[in-house]
Short mmCIF file of C-alpha atoms (C1' of nucleotides) in Angstrom, two decimals:
data_model
loop_
_atom_site.label_atom_id
_atom_site.label_comp_id
_atom_site.label_asym_id
_atom_site.label_seq_id
_atom_site.Cartn_x
_atom_site.Cartn_y
_atom_site.Cartn_z
CA MET A 255 89.76 59.45 53.25
CA ALA A 256 87.83 62.33 51.69
CA GLU A 257 87.94 65.94 52.72
CA GLU A 258 85.57 68.77 51.93
CA ASN A 259 87.16 72.07 51.04
CA SER A 260 86.76 75.04 48.76
CA LEU A 261 88.08 73.22 45.75
CA GLY A 262 86.29 69.94 46.25
CA SER A 263 87.27 66.59 47.67
CA VAL A 264 90.32 64.54 46.97
CA ASP A 265 90.90 60.99 47.94
CA VAL A 266 94.27 60.01 49.22
CA SER A 267 95.52 56.61 50.09
CA GLN A 268 97.70 57.55 53.05
CA SER A 269 97.25 60.01 55.86
CA PRO A 270 99.69 62.92 55.96
CA ALA A 271 101.37 61.34 58.99
CA GLU A 272 101.86 58.07 57.15
CA ARG A 273 103.26 59.78 54.16
CA PHE A 274 105.60 61.77 56.34
CA GLU A 275 106.86 58.66 58.10
CA GLU A 276 107.59 57.14 54.75
CA PHE A 277 109.47 60.21 53.66
CA LEU A 278 111.53 60.21 56.84
CA GLN A 279 112.45 56.58 56.49
CA SER A 280 113.46 57.00 52.89
CA ARG A 281 115.89 59.68 53.99
CA GLY A 282 117.20 58.20 57.19
CA LYS A 283 115.51 60.94 59.18
CA ARG A 284 113.59 60.45 62.41
CA MET A 285 110.10 60.99 63.69
CA THR A 286 110.14 62.93 66.91
CA GLN A 287 107.70 64.47 69.34
CA PRO A 288 108.14 68.05 68.07
CA LYS A 289 107.60 67.00 64.46
CA ARG A 290 104.54 64.99 65.36
CA GLN A 291 103.09 67.90 67.27
CA LEU A 292 103.78 70.36 64.46
CA LEU A 293 102.28 68.07 61.86
CA ASP A 294 99.11 67.81 63.93
CA GLN A 295 98.93 71.54 64.38
CA VAL A 296 99.49 72.18 60.70
CA TYR A 297 96.82 69.71 59.64
CA SER A 298 94.31 70.76 62.27
CA ARG A 299 93.00 73.52 60.03
CA HIS A 300 92.95 74.01 56.30
CA GLU A 301 94.22 77.51 55.80
CA HIS A 302 97.26 79.51 54.82
CA PHE A 303 99.78 80.28 57.51
CA ASP A 304 103.33 81.44 58.05
CA ALA A 305 106.04 80.38 60.49
CA GLU A 306 105.20 83.17 62.90
CA SER A 307 101.50 82.38 63.14
CA LEU A 308 102.28 78.72 63.62
CA ILE A 309 104.64 79.56 66.46
CA GLU A 310 101.98 81.70 68.11
CA GLN A 311 99.66 78.73 68.20
CA LEU A 312 102.16 76.67 70.14
CA PRO A 313 102.64 76.59 73.92
CA ALA A 314 104.74 79.54 75.11
CA ALA A 315 108.44 79.26 75.89
CA SER A 316 107.82 78.53 79.55
CA GLU A 317 105.02 75.97 79.07
CA ALA A 318 105.23 72.26 78.43
CA GLY A 319 105.16 71.22 74.80
CA HIS A 320 106.97 74.32 73.71
CA ILE A 321 108.93 74.07 70.47
CA GLY A 322 111.86 76.27 69.54
CA ARG A 323 111.75 78.65 66.65
CA ALA A 324 114.53 76.92 64.73
CA THR A 325 112.80 73.59 65.06
CA VAL A 326 109.64 75.02 63.55
CA TYR A 327 111.53 76.35 60.58
CA ARG A 328 113.35 73.06 60.16
CA ALA A 329 110.13 71.07 60.35
CA LEU A 330 108.35 73.28 57.83
CA LYS A 331 111.18 72.72 55.42
CA GLU A 332 110.84 68.99 55.91
CA PHE A 333 107.09 69.07 55.38
CA VAL A 334 107.65 70.87 52.10
CA GLU A 335 110.28 68.34 51.03
CA ALA A 336 107.92 65.56 51.94
CA GLY A 337 105.27 67.04 49.70
CA LEU A 338 102.90 67.74 52.58
CA LEU A 339 103.01 71.49 52.33
CA ARG A 340 103.34 73.92 49.48
CA GLU A 341 105.39 77.04 50.13
CA PHE A 342 105.32 80.42 48.47
CA LYS A 343 106.58 83.88 49.29
CA LEU A 344 104.18 86.69 49.99
CA ALA A 345 105.04 90.18 51.14
CA GLY A 346 108.47 89.09 52.26
CA ARG A 347 107.82 85.92 54.17
CA SER A 348 107.08 82.28 53.41
CA VAL A 349 103.44 81.22 53.40
CA TYR A 350 102.40 77.58 53.60
CA GLU A 351 99.32 75.62 52.66
CA HIS A 352 98.33 71.99 52.47
CA ASP A 353 99.67 70.26 49.43
CA TYR A 354 99.29 66.54 50.02
CA GLY A 355 95.96 65.31 48.75
CA TYR A 356 94.95 68.80 47.81
CA PRO A 357 94.52 69.93 44.22
CA GLN A 358 96.91 72.32 42.53
CA HIS A 359 95.56 75.86 42.43
CA ASP A 360 96.49 79.53 42.28
CA HIS A 361 95.51 82.56 44.30
CA LEU A 362 93.73 85.85 44.30
CA TYR A 363 95.26 88.06 46.98
CA CYS A 364 93.24 90.88 48.50
CA THR A 365 95.61 93.68 49.39
CA GLN A 366 93.02 95.14 51.72
CA CYS A 367 92.06 92.27 54.01
CA ARG A 368 95.06 90.14 52.97
CA GLU A 369 92.87 87.16 52.30
CA LEU A 370 94.11 84.51 49.89
CA ILE A 371 91.37 83.14 47.68
CA GLU A 372 92.06 79.92 45.85
CA PHE A 373 91.04 79.14 42.31
CA GLN A 374 91.68 76.41 39.82
CA SER A 375 91.92 76.82 36.09
CA GLU A 376 92.70 74.08 33.68
CA ALA A 377 92.86 76.63 30.88
CA LEU A 378 95.57 78.47 32.74
CA LEU A 379 97.73 75.38 33.03
CA GLU A 380 97.38 74.69 29.33
CA LEU A 381 98.27 78.24 28.52
CA LEU A 382 101.38 78.14 30.67
CA ASN A 383 102.48 74.93 29.05
CA SER A 384 102.04 76.31 25.60
CA VAL A 385 103.95 79.47 26.46
CA ALA A 386 106.76 77.39 27.91
CA SER A 387 106.96 75.08 24.96
CA GLU A 388 107.19 78.03 22.58
CA HIS A 389 110.37 78.88 24.46
CA ARG A 390 111.49 75.25 24.66
CA PHE A 391 111.44 75.65 28.40
CA ARG A 392 110.93 72.69 30.71
CA VAL A 393 108.37 73.70 33.32
CA GLY A 394 109.09 72.79 36.91
CA GLY A 395 106.29 74.76 38.43
CA HIS A 396 104.79 78.20 38.51
CA ARG A 397 103.68 80.83 40.90
CA LEU A 398 100.78 83.11 40.13
CA ILE A 399 99.16 85.61 42.38
CA ILE A 400 96.53 87.99 41.15
CA SER A 401 96.44 90.91 43.55
CA GLY A 402 93.60 93.34 43.95
CA VAL A 403 90.52 93.85 46.08
CA CYS A 404 88.06 91.12 46.95
CA GLU A 405 84.32 91.41 46.69
CA ASP A 406 83.77 91.93 50.41
CA CYS A 407 86.29 94.72 50.66
CA ARG A 408 84.95 96.46 47.58
CA ARG A 409 81.47 96.48 49.04
CA SER A 410 82.25 97.46 52.58
CA GLN A 411 85.14 99.71 51.72
CA ARG A 412 86.44 98.05 54.82
CA ARG A 413 90.16 98.21 55.34
CA SER A 414 91.18 96.07 58.25
CA ARG A 415 94.74 97.20 57.67
CA LYS A 416 96.48 99.63 55.40
CA PRO A 417 96.76 97.96 52.02
CA VAL A 418 100.08 96.49 51.00
CA ASP A 419 101.53 97.75 47.76
CA MET A 420 103.84 95.07 46.52
CA VAL A 421 103.27 91.38 46.61
CA MET B 182 111.86 107.92 21.47
CA ALA B 183 111.84 104.30 20.42
CA GLU B 184 113.83 101.48 21.96
CA GLU B 185 114.67 98.07 20.64
CA ASN B 186 114.33 95.22 23.08
CA SER B 187 113.24 91.64 23.34
CA LEU B 188 109.56 92.48 23.35
CA GLY B 189 109.63 95.10 20.65
CA SER B 190 109.57 98.87 20.60
CA VAL B 191 107.41 101.23 22.54
CA ASP B 192 107.06 104.92 21.99
CA VAL B 193 106.91 107.16 24.98
CA SER B 194 106.33 110.84 25.08
CA GLN B 195 108.64 111.69 27.97
CA SER B 196 112.04 110.46 28.94
CA PRO B 197 112.30 108.56 32.22
CA ALA B 198 114.04 111.56 33.76
CA GLU B 199 111.24 113.87 32.70
CA ARG B 200 108.65 111.58 34.06
CA PHE B 201 110.52 111.29 37.31
CA GLU B 202 110.80 115.06 37.67
CA GLU B 203 107.07 115.31 37.18
CA PHE B 204 106.47 112.66 39.79
CA LEU B 205 108.72 114.41 42.27
CA GLN B 206 107.03 117.74 41.76
CA SER B 207 103.60 116.26 42.18
CA ARG B 208 104.69 114.94 45.54
CA GLY B 209 106.74 117.83 46.78
CA LYS B 210 109.86 115.74 46.55
CA ARG B 211 113.19 116.89 45.22
CA MET B 212 115.57 115.99 42.44
CA THR B 213 119.07 115.54 43.74
CA GLN B 214 122.47 114.49 42.50
CA PRO B 215 122.28 110.95 43.94
CA LYS B 216 118.85 110.34 42.44
CA ARG B 217 119.96 111.65 39.07
CA GLN B 218 123.00 109.44 39.12
CA LEU B 219 121.02 106.37 40.12
CA LEU B 220 118.42 106.97 37.46
CA ASP B 221 121.14 107.16 34.82
CA GLN B 222 122.73 103.99 36.07
CA VAL B 223 119.43 102.14 36.14
CA TYR B 224 118.49 103.20 32.63
CA SER B 225 121.94 102.62 31.19
CA ARG B 226 121.15 98.96 30.56
CA HIS B 227 117.95 97.07 30.00
CA GLU B 228 118.18 94.12 32.30
CA HIS B 229 116.99 92.80 35.63
CA PHE B 230 118.93 93.83 38.71
CA ASP B 231 118.71 93.95 42.46
CA ALA B 232 119.82 96.53 45.01
CA GLU B 233 123.09 94.79 45.66
CA SER B 234 124.16 94.59 42.04
CA LEU B 235 123.24 98.22 41.54
CA ILE B 236 125.37 99.20 44.53
CA GLU B 237 128.29 97.24 43.14
CA GLN B 238 128.16 99.29 39.97
CA LEU B 239 128.54 102.54 41.88
CA PRO B 240 131.81 104.18 42.97
CA ALA B 241 133.16 102.61 46.16
CA ALA B 242 132.71 104.15 49.59
CA SER B 243 135.98 106.05 49.40
CA GLU B 244 135.59 107.36 45.85
CA ALA B 245 133.81 110.46 44.60
CA GLY B 246 130.21 109.94 43.54
CA HIS B 247 129.64 107.26 46.12
CA ILE B 248 126.06 106.76 47.23
CA GLY B 249 125.03 105.24 50.54
CA ARG B 250 123.17 101.98 50.77
CA ALA B 251 120.09 103.50 52.34
CA THR B 252 119.90 106.12 49.62
CA VAL B 253 119.91 103.43 46.97
CA TYR B 254 117.04 101.62 48.65
CA ARG B 255 115.11 104.85 49.07
CA ALA B 256 115.64 105.82 45.45
CA LEU B 257 114.56 102.42 44.14
CA LYS B 258 111.36 102.75 46.10
CA GLU B 259 110.76 106.14 44.56
CA PHE B 260 111.42 104.86 41.06
CA VAL B 261 108.84 102.16 41.61
CA GLU B 262 106.31 104.67 42.94
CA ALA B 263 107.00 106.87 39.96
CA GLY B 264 106.21 103.97 37.65
CA LEU B 265 109.72 103.86 36.24
CA LEU B 266 110.60 100.47 37.62
CA ARG B 267 108.66 97.32 38.27
CA GLU B 268 109.60 95.36 41.38
CA PHE B 269 109.13 91.71 42.24
CA LYS B 270 110.57 89.32 44.75
CA LEU B 271 112.72 86.45 43.65
CA ALA B 272 114.60 84.04 45.87
CA GLY B 273 114.36 86.33 48.85
CA ARG B 274 115.28 89.72 47.47
CA SER B 275 113.69 92.43 45.35
CA VAL B 276 114.41 92.38 41.64
CA TYR B 277 113.78 95.40 39.43
CA GLU B 278 113.24 95.95 35.74
CA HIS B 279 112.26 98.84 33.51
CA ASP B 280 108.60 99.57 33.58
CA TYR B 281 108.14 102.99 32.04
CA GLY B 282 107.67 102.76 28.32
CA TYR B 283 108.12 99.04 28.45
CA PRO B 284 105.33 96.57 27.75
CA GLN B 285 103.76 94.48 30.47
CA HIS B 286 105.07 90.95 30.49
CA ASP B 287 105.71 87.89 32.63
CA HIS B 288 108.73 85.65 33.16
CA LEU B 289 110.16 82.23 32.73
CA TYR B 290 112.79 81.66 35.39
CA CYS B 291 115.55 79.16 34.85
CA THR B 292 116.48 77.66 38.18
CA GLN B 293 119.77 76.48 36.73
CA CYS B 294 121.33 79.60 35.25
CA ARG B 295 118.91 81.96 37.04
CA GLU B 296 118.09 83.75 33.84
CA LEU B 297 114.78 85.58 33.60
CA ILE B 298 113.16 85.23 30.20
CA GLU B 299 110.38 87.64 29.34
CA PHE B 300 107.23 86.75 27.49
CA GLN B 301 103.99 88.43 26.65
CA SER B 302 100.64 86.77 26.33
CA GLU B 303 97.42 88.57 25.60
CA ALA B 304 95.55 85.31 26.15
CA LEU B 305 96.95 85.12 29.64
CA LEU B 306 95.72 88.57 30.53
CA GLU B 307 92.27 87.75 29.28
CA LEU B 308 92.24 84.55 31.25
CA LEU B 309 93.28 86.29 34.44
CA ASN B 310 90.58 88.87 33.99
CA SER B 311 87.93 86.28 33.46
CA VAL B 312 89.03 84.31 36.53
CA ALA B 313 88.96 87.47 38.59
CA SER B 314 85.56 88.53 37.41
CA GLU B 315 84.14 85.12 38.26
CA HIS B 316 85.17 85.94 41.81
CA ARG B 317 84.02 89.56 41.53
CA PHE B 318 87.56 90.52 42.31
CA ARG B 319 89.00 93.85 41.18
CA VAL B 320 92.41 93.15 39.69
CA GLY B 321 95.23 95.46 40.67
CA GLY B 322 98.00 93.46 39.11
CA HIS B 323 99.48 90.03 39.02
CA ARG B 324 102.73 88.24 39.37
CA LEU B 325 103.50 85.12 37.41
CA ILE B 326 106.74 83.27 37.24
CA ILE B 327 107.07 79.97 35.47
CA SER B 328 110.10 78.22 36.87
CA GLY B 329 111.98 75.42 35.23
CA VAL B 330 114.97 74.90 32.98
CA CYS B 331 115.71 76.95 29.90
CA GLU B 332 116.64 75.56 26.53
CA ASP B 333 120.35 76.30 26.88
CA CYS B 334 120.64 74.61 30.25
CA ARG B 335 118.71 71.58 29.08
CA ARG B 336 121.06 71.12 26.17
CA SER B 337 124.36 71.74 27.86
CA GLN B 338 123.40 70.21 31.15
CA ARG B 339 125.37 73.19 32.35
CA ARG B 340 124.77 74.25 35.88
CA SER B 341 126.53 77.52 36.54
CA ARG B 342 125.33 77.29 40.11
CA LYS B 343 123.43 74.79 42.17
CA PRO B 344 119.77 75.13 41.24
CA VAL B 345 117.46 77.00 43.58
CA ASP B 346 114.46 75.08 44.80
CA MET B 347 111.83 77.61 45.72
CA VAL B 348 111.07 80.80 43.89
"C1'" DA C 3 114.26 129.90 55.77
"C1'" DT C 4 111.78 125.66 55.09
"C1'" DA C 5 111.31 121.14 54.25
"C1'" DG C 6 113.17 117.19 51.88
"C1'" DT C 7 117.59 114.34 51.47
"C1'" DT C 8 121.85 112.10 52.61
"C1'" DG C 9 124.94 108.82 54.91
"C1'" DC C 10 126.16 106.39 58.59
"C1'" DA C 11 125.37 103.18 62.00
"C1'" DA C 12 122.00 100.76 64.44
"C1'" DA C 13 117.60 98.38 64.20
"C1'" DA C 14 114.36 95.43 62.27
"C1'" DC C 15 112.77 91.14 60.03
"C1'" DA C 16 112.63 86.57 58.59
"C1'" DT C 17 115.38 82.75 58.41
"C1'" DT C 18 119.59 79.96 59.16
"C1'" DT C 19 123.47 78.01 61.58
"C1'" DG C 20 126.92 76.38 65.32
"C1'" DC C 21 127.00 73.68 69.01
"C1'" DA C 22 126.32 71.07 73.24
"C1'" DA C 23 122.70 68.49 75.31
"C1'" DA C 24 118.98 65.29 74.54
"C1'" DG C 25 116.39 61.94 71.87
"C1'" DT C 26 115.82 57.84 68.29
"C1'" DT C 27 116.96 53.75 66.24
"C1'" DA D 111 126.75 53.19 70.33
"C1'" DA D 112 125.93 55.90 66.25
"C1'" DC D 113 123.65 59.34 64.39
"C1'" DT D 114 119.81 62.65 64.20
"C1'" DT D 115 117.35 66.35 66.48
"C1'" DT D 116 116.56 70.01 69.60
"C1'" DG D 117 116.91 74.63 71.60
"C1'" DC D 118 119.33 78.41 72.44
"C1'" DA D 119 121.89 82.20 71.02
"C1'" DA D 120 124.48 84.19 67.60
"C1'" DA D 121 124.90 84.95 62.70
"C1'" DT D 122 122.90 85.95 58.29
"C1'" DG D 123 121.07 88.66 54.36
"C1'" DT D 124 118.09 92.16 53.04
"C1'" DT D 125 115.79 96.22 53.87
"C1'" DT D 126 114.44 100.00 57.04
"C1'" DT D 127 114.96 103.65 60.36
"C1'" DG D 128 116.87 107.41 63.62
"C1'" DC D 129 119.29 111.29 63.41
"C1'" DA D 130 122.52 115.09 62.61
"C1'" DA D 131 124.46 117.35 58.79
"C1'" DC D 132 123.49 118.89 54.25
"C1'" DT D 133 120.90 120.57 50.06
"C1'" DA D 134 117.15 121.95 46.90
"C1'" DT D 135 113.53 125.01 46.51
#
DNA sequence: ATAGTTGCAAAACATTTGCAAAGTT
DNA sequence: AACTTTGCAAATGTTTTGCAACTAT
């Protein structure tokens, strides 16, 4: 089970759905139609998204297969707990990305086009560990976002939206 | 004008109030009693705070010198624009710290006692710049928080509050 | 006088929760 | 049957905004 993406391929032994099932069982939780549908949606594309954009992709309130707002939020939380998605806060709301079977990485955030660009740096991880150990701090995780302007936006001076100030 | 603090002293040529006055003038904004009072309050102690905790320190709604909620939010925004305060989001709300005359730094965040520990690393800055330049990205700033458990909490197994999961 | 500022209450956001009905095991 | 999940609406917590009265320049 190999995937191509911007940071290379990773082999995983279980599909996200299988892993999720396992998680649910281990917690006495249940697999349901809405969860299945959301999991599919979330894994249909490899990109960053937030609750709102996920909801927009779903059938409208009147249509069949519609899923309530609260259910979406509850499912996202479960996916994060299950290790399927990684969550971080950006400009006030939660942003999600694939975690399961995908390598750890950090982000460059273009405040002009609001694109998130992923990067990996082994040196960074080592540095963080050494900083932490100087403070006798046990690292649980980290969050790093470098904000600025991406190459495309610098060149085209394009501003699809007014830039955001704080990240 | 030198201050002692955890990251050492920094000399600045103007007081925060002077710098703020200059900022206001350059923008056609005005110095007022509430802003003056808030600036004093904010610079009376060197520590991290949020809007709510700042409001709690002010005279109550019935007392003299009371300042409305909205005014506090508006003033904090101005202080950030003026370069007096640095703002970042933590566990859902905005957290502020002194910026003016204070060295750039990043944080270790203890998810047990919720303490923010400052650290400085020149190597980190260099690393971030080199990552960015590999992507031809113009850096505006960055935000890094290493979350985990601080030395004190590890030792005492103390948990003043239930740990927060996501930062 | 002119234009920015204040405080209040209401609005705006993103997310969470109570609860009765519906779905899973 | 026992227990979890869903969807709705209402509640939450934080921050913003409309607006009339007020204040600095």
